[in-house]
């Protein structure tokens, strides 16, 4: 009868346990750490300031709809650590997105957060794409929720005839946002036209035309 190797089992369990500690966020070391956004100290987050008040934990910016008279017919109003200094080290943030009829929150990613998305008004077509290029999409209405997994490309579009609005919550004080189109066609310095031409199987003149649409307005 084979002898069970308890030493090996304990070793494997300790390896898994240590790996979980390494990958997890650190526990808070104080009740609050209100961000000092003016500090020149560079850390993974923001250093704490000493003089804090209730206003450091308050933000009224999501109460009113954002203006949607822009190219994409949608506006994102953020509520991250840069707007609410009190969420520093708390691992949470929010955003409000307003959409005109036909408005779109273009394909983008949040590299540091999963997003849970709640429709306030109207209805929206939403979706995300996995690393296997599989699209998961659904039409969601007022009061319904959809989840966008961390770092995956996702989007929302209002195909209705009335405005729509939604709230998004993130498990990061600074989820980050990278627009797919902007990253490729409006980077600085620019991505070589040959790279974009071969990637999208289009001519370099078409690449230049697309880039011109993302150029800053003078």
CSV table of C-alpha atoms in Angstrom, one decimal:
chain,number,residue,atom,x,y,z
A,1,UNK,CA,0.0,0.0,0.0
A,2,UNK,CA,1.4,3.3,-1.1
A,3,UNK,CA,2.4,5.7,1.7
A,4,UNK,CA,0.7,9.1,1.6
A,5,UNK,CA,3.3,11.9,1.6
A,6,UNK,CA,2.0,14.4,4.2
A,7,UNK,CA,5.2,16.5,3.8
A,8,UNK,CA,4.5,17.0,0.1
A,9,UNK,CA,0.8,17.8,0.8
A,10,UNK,CA,1.8,20.4,3.4
A,11,UNK,CA,4.4,21.9,1.1
A,12,UNK,CA,1.8,22.2,-1.7
A,13,UNK,CA,-0.7,23.8,0.6
A,14,UNK,CA,1.8,26.3,1.9
A,15,UNK,CA,2.8,27.2,-1.7
A,16,UNK,CA,-0.8,27.9,-2.6
A,17,UNK,CA,-1.4,29.9,0.7
A,18,UNK,CA,1.7,32.1,0.1
A,19,UNK,CA,0.7,32.7,-3.5
A,20,UNK,CA,-2.7,33.9,-2.4
A,21,UNK,CA,-1.1,36.3,0.0
A,22,UNK,CA,1.2,37.7,-2.7
A,23,UNK,CA,-1.7,38.2,-5.2
A,24,UNK,CA,-4.2,39.7,-2.7
A,25,UNK,CA,-4.5,43.4,-1.9
A,26,UNK,CA,-2.9,44.4,1.4
A,27,UNK,CA,-5.2,45.0,4.4
A,28,UNK,CA,-5.8,48.6,5.5
A,29,UNK,CA,-3.5,49.8,8.3
A,30,UNK,CA,-5.8,52.6,9.5
A,31,UNK,CA,-9.4,53.6,9.3
A,32,UNK,CA,-8.9,56.1,6.5
A,33,UNK,CA,-6.1,57.4,4.3
A,34,UNK,CA,-7.5,60.5,2.6
A,35,UNK,CA,-5.4,61.2,-0.5
A,36,UNK,CA,-3.0,64.1,-0.6
A,37,UNK,CA,-3.2,64.8,-4.4
A,38,UNK,CA,-0.6,67.6,-4.1
A,39,UNK,CA,2.2,65.4,-2.8
A,40,UNK,CA,5.2,64.7,-4.9
A,41,UNK,CA,5.8,61.3,-3.2
A,42,UNK,CA,5.3,58.5,-5.8
A,43,UNK,CA,3.8,55.3,-4.4
A,44,UNK,CA,1.2,52.8,-5.6
A,45,UNK,CA,-1.7,55.1,-4.6
A,46,UNK,CA,-1.5,58.4,-2.8
A,47,UNK,CA,0.0,59.3,0.5
A,48,UNK,CA,-2.3,60.3,3.4
A,49,UNK,CA,-3.0,63.9,4.4
A,50,UNK,CA,-3.4,64.8,8.0
A,51,UNK,CA,-6.1,67.5,8.0
A,52,UNK,CA,-9.3,65.7,6.8
A,53,UNK,CA,-13.0,66.5,6.9
A,54,UNK,CA,-16.3,65.0,5.9
A,55,UNK,CA,-16.0,66.8,2.5
A,56,UNK,CA,-13.1,64.5,1.7
A,57,UNK,CA,-15.6,61.6,1.5
A,58,UNK,CA,-18.3,63.6,-0.4
A,59,UNK,CA,-19.0,64.2,-4.1
A,60,UNK,CA,-22.1,65.6,-5.8
A,61,UNK,CA,-20.9,65.2,-9.3
A,62,UNK,CA,-23.1,62.2,-10.2
A,63,UNK,CA,-26.4,63.9,-9.3
A,64,UNK,CA,-26.9,65.7,-12.6
A,65,UNK,CA,-26.8,64.3,-16.2
A,66,UNK,CA,-23.6,65.1,-18.2
A,67,UNK,CA,-23.8,67.0,-21.5
A,68,UNK,CA,-23.9,64.6,-24.5
A,69,UNK,CA,-23.5,67.1,-27.3
A,70,UNK,CA,-20.2,65.6,-28.5
A,71,UNK,CA,-18.9,63.4,-31.2
A,72,UNK,CA,-20.0,60.1,-29.6
A,73,UNK,CA,-23.2,61.4,-27.9
A,74,UNK,CA,-22.1,60.2,-24.5
A,75,UNK,CA,-20.3,61.6,-21.4
A,76,UNK,CA,-18.6,59.8,-18.5
A,77,UNK,CA,-18.5,61.6,-15.2
A,78,UNK,CA,-15.9,59.9,-12.9
A,79,UNK,CA,-16.0,59.5,-9.1
A,80,UNK,CA,-12.6,58.1,-8.4
A,81,UNK,CA,-9.9,59.0,-5.9
A,82,UNK,CA,-9.2,62.1,-7.9
A,83,UNK,CA,-12.7,63.4,-7.2
A,84,UNK,CA,-13.3,61.8,-3.8
A,85,UNK,CA,-10.0,61.8,-1.9
A,86,UNK,CA,-11.5,59.7,0.9
A,87,UNK,CA,-11.7,56.5,-1.3
A,88,UNK,CA,-7.9,56.3,-1.2
A,89,UNK,CA,-6.9,52.7,-0.1
A,90,UNK,CA,-10.6,51.7,-0.1
A,91,UNK,CA,-10.6,49.9,-3.4
A,92,UNK,CA,-13.9,51.4,-4.7
A,93,UNK,CA,-15.0,54.1,-7.2
A,94,UNK,CA,-18.0,54.9,-9.5
A,95,UNK,CA,-18.9,56.7,-12.7
A,96,UNK,CA,-22.0,58.0,-14.3
A,97,UNK,CA,-22.5,57.7,-18.0
A,98,UNK,CA,-25.1,59.7,-20.0
A,99,UNK,CA,-26.1,58.8,-23.6
A,100,UNK,CA,-28.0,60.8,-26.2
A,101,UNK,CA,-30.1,58.7,-28.6
A,102,UNK,CA,-27.5,56.9,-30.7
A,103,UNK,CA,-24.8,57.7,-28.2
A,104,UNK,CA,-22.0,55.3,-27.6
A,105,UNK,CA,-19.4,54.6,-24.9
A,106,UNK,CA,-16.8,53.3,-27.4
A,107,UNK,CA,-14.9,50.0,-26.9
A,108,UNK,CA,-12.5,50.4,-24.0
A,109,UNK,CA,-10.9,48.5,-21.1
A,110,UNK,CA,-10.4,49.1,-17.3
A,111,UNK,CA,-7.0,47.5,-16.6
A,112,UNK,CA,-7.3,47.6,-12.8
A,113,UNK,CA,-11.0,46.8,-12.1
A,114,UNK,CA,-14.1,44.7,-12.7
A,115,UNK,CA,-17.1,46.9,-13.5
A,116,UNK,CA,-20.7,46.4,-12.4
A,117,UNK,CA,-23.1,48.5,-14.5
A,118,UNK,CA,-26.6,49.6,-13.5
A,119,UNK,CA,-29.1,51.3,-15.9
A,120,UNK,CA,-30.7,54.4,-14.4
A,121,UNK,CA,-32.9,55.4,-17.4
A,122,UNK,CA,-33.6,54.1,-20.8
A,123,UNK,CA,-32.1,50.9,-22.2
A,124,UNK,CA,-28.7,50.1,-23.6
A,125,UNK,CA,-27.0,47.4,-25.8
A,126,UNK,CA,-23.9,46.3,-23.9
A,127,UNK,CA,-21.2,43.8,-24.5
A,128,UNK,CA,-17.7,42.5,-23.7
A,129,UNK,CA,-15.2,40.4,-25.7
A,130,UNK,CA,-13.1,37.7,-24.2
A,131,UNK,CA,-9.4,37.0,-25.0
A,132,UNK,CA,-10.8,34.2,-27.3
A,133,UNK,CA,-12.6,36.9,-29.3
A,134,UNK,CA,-16.1,35.7,-28.1
A,135,UNK,CA,-18.7,38.5,-27.7
A,136,UNK,CA,-21.1,38.4,-24.8
A,137,UNK,CA,-23.8,41.0,-25.4
A,138,UNK,CA,-27.3,41.9,-24.1
A,139,UNK,CA,-29.9,44.6,-24.2
A,140,UNK,CA,-30.5,45.9,-20.6
A,141,UNK,CA,-33.2,48.2,-19.3
A,142,UNK,CA,-33.8,50.5,-16.4
A,143,UNK,CA,-33.1,48.8,-13.1
A,144,UNK,CA,-31.1,46.0,-14.7
A,145,UNK,CA,-27.4,45.2,-14.1
A,146,UNK,CA,-24.6,43.9,-16.3
A,147,UNK,CA,-21.0,43.0,-15.3
A,148,UNK,CA,-17.8,43.7,-17.4
A,149,UNK,CA,-14.9,41.5,-16.3
A,150,UNK,CA,-11.6,43.1,-15.4
A,151,UNK,CA,-9.5,44.4,-18.3
A,152,UNK,CA,-11.7,43.0,-21.1
A,153,UNK,CA,-12.8,45.2,-24.0
A,154,UNK,CA,-16.4,46.3,-23.5
A,155,UNK,CA,-18.9,49.0,-24.8
A,156,UNK,CA,-22.4,50.4,-24.4
A,157,UNK,CA,-24.6,52.0,-27.1
A,158,UNK,CA,-28.0,53.6,-26.9
A,159,UNK,CA,-30.0,52.4,-29.9
A,160,UNK,CA,-33.2,53.9,-28.5
A,161,UNK,CA,-35.0,57.2,-29.3
A,162,UNK,CA,-34.7,58.7,-25.8
A,163,UNK,CA,-31.7,59.5,-23.6
A,164,UNK,CA,-30.3,56.8,-21.3
A,165,UNK,CA,-28.1,56.9,-18.2
A,166,UNK,CA,-26.2,54.4,-16.1
A,167,UNK,CA,-24.1,54.1,-13.0
A,168,UNK,CA,-20.9,52.0,-12.9
A,169,UNK,CA,-19.1,50.7,-9.8
A,170,UNK,CA,-15.5,49.5,-9.8
A,171,UNK,CA,-13.4,47.5,-7.3
A,172,UNK,CA,-10.5,50.0,-7.6
A,173,UNK,CA,-10.0,53.6,-6.5
A,174,UNK,CA,-8.5,54.2,-9.9
A,175,UNK,CA,-9.8,51.7,-12.4
A,176,UNK,CA,-8.1,53.4,-15.4
A,177,UNK,CA,-9.5,53.6,-18.9
A,178,UNK,CA,-8.0,52.8,-22.2
A,179,UNK,CA,-10.0,53.5,-25.4
A,180,UNK,CA,-9.2,51.0,-28.1
A,181,UNK,CA,-9.5,53.5,-30.9
A,182,UNK,CA,-7.6,56.3,-29.1
A,183,UNK,CA,-4.8,53.9,-28.1
A,184,UNK,CA,-4.2,52.8,-31.6
A,185,UNK,CA,-4.9,56.0,-33.6
A,186,UNK,CA,-4.1,58.8,-31.2
A,187,UNK,CA,-1.1,57.6,-29.3
A,188,UNK,CA,1.9,59.9,-28.7
A,189,UNK,CA,4.3,59.3,-30.5
A,190,UNK,CA,1.9,57.7,-33.1
A,191,UNK,CA,1.9,54.0,-33.9
A,192,UNK,CA,3.6,53.4,-37.3
A,193,UNK,CA,1.2,53.5,-40.2
A,194,UNK,CA,2.6,50.2,-41.5
A,195,UNK,CA,1.7,48.4,-38.2
A,196,UNK,CA,-1.9,49.7,-38.3
A,197,UNK,CA,-2.2,49.1,-42.1
A,198,UNK,CA,-1.2,45.4,-41.7
A,199,UNK,CA,-3.2,44.9,-38.5
A,200,UNK,CA,-6.4,46.1,-40.0
A,201,UNK,CA,-5.7,45.1,-43.6
A,202,UNK,CA,-6.3,48.6,-44.9
A,203,UNK,CA,-4.2,51.1,-46.9
A,204,UNK,CA,-1.9,53.6,-45.3
A,205,UNK,CA,-4.0,56.4,-46.7
A,206,UNK,CA,-7.0,55.0,-44.8
A,207,UNK,CA,-4.9,54.9,-41.7
A,208,UNK,CA,-4.0,58.6,-42.1
A,209,UNK,CA,-7.7,59.4,-42.6
A,210,UNK,CA,-8.7,57.7,-39.4
A,211,UNK,CA,-5.8,59.3,-37.5
A,212,UNK,CA,-7.0,62.7,-38.6
A,213,UNK,CA,-10.4,62.1,-37.1
A,214,UNK,CA,-8.7,61.6,-33.7
A,215,UNK,CA,-6.4,64.6,-34.0
A,216,UNK,CA,-7.0,67.3,-31.3
A,217,UNK,CA,-9.3,70.1,-32.5
A,218,UNK,CA,-7.5,73.4,-33.1
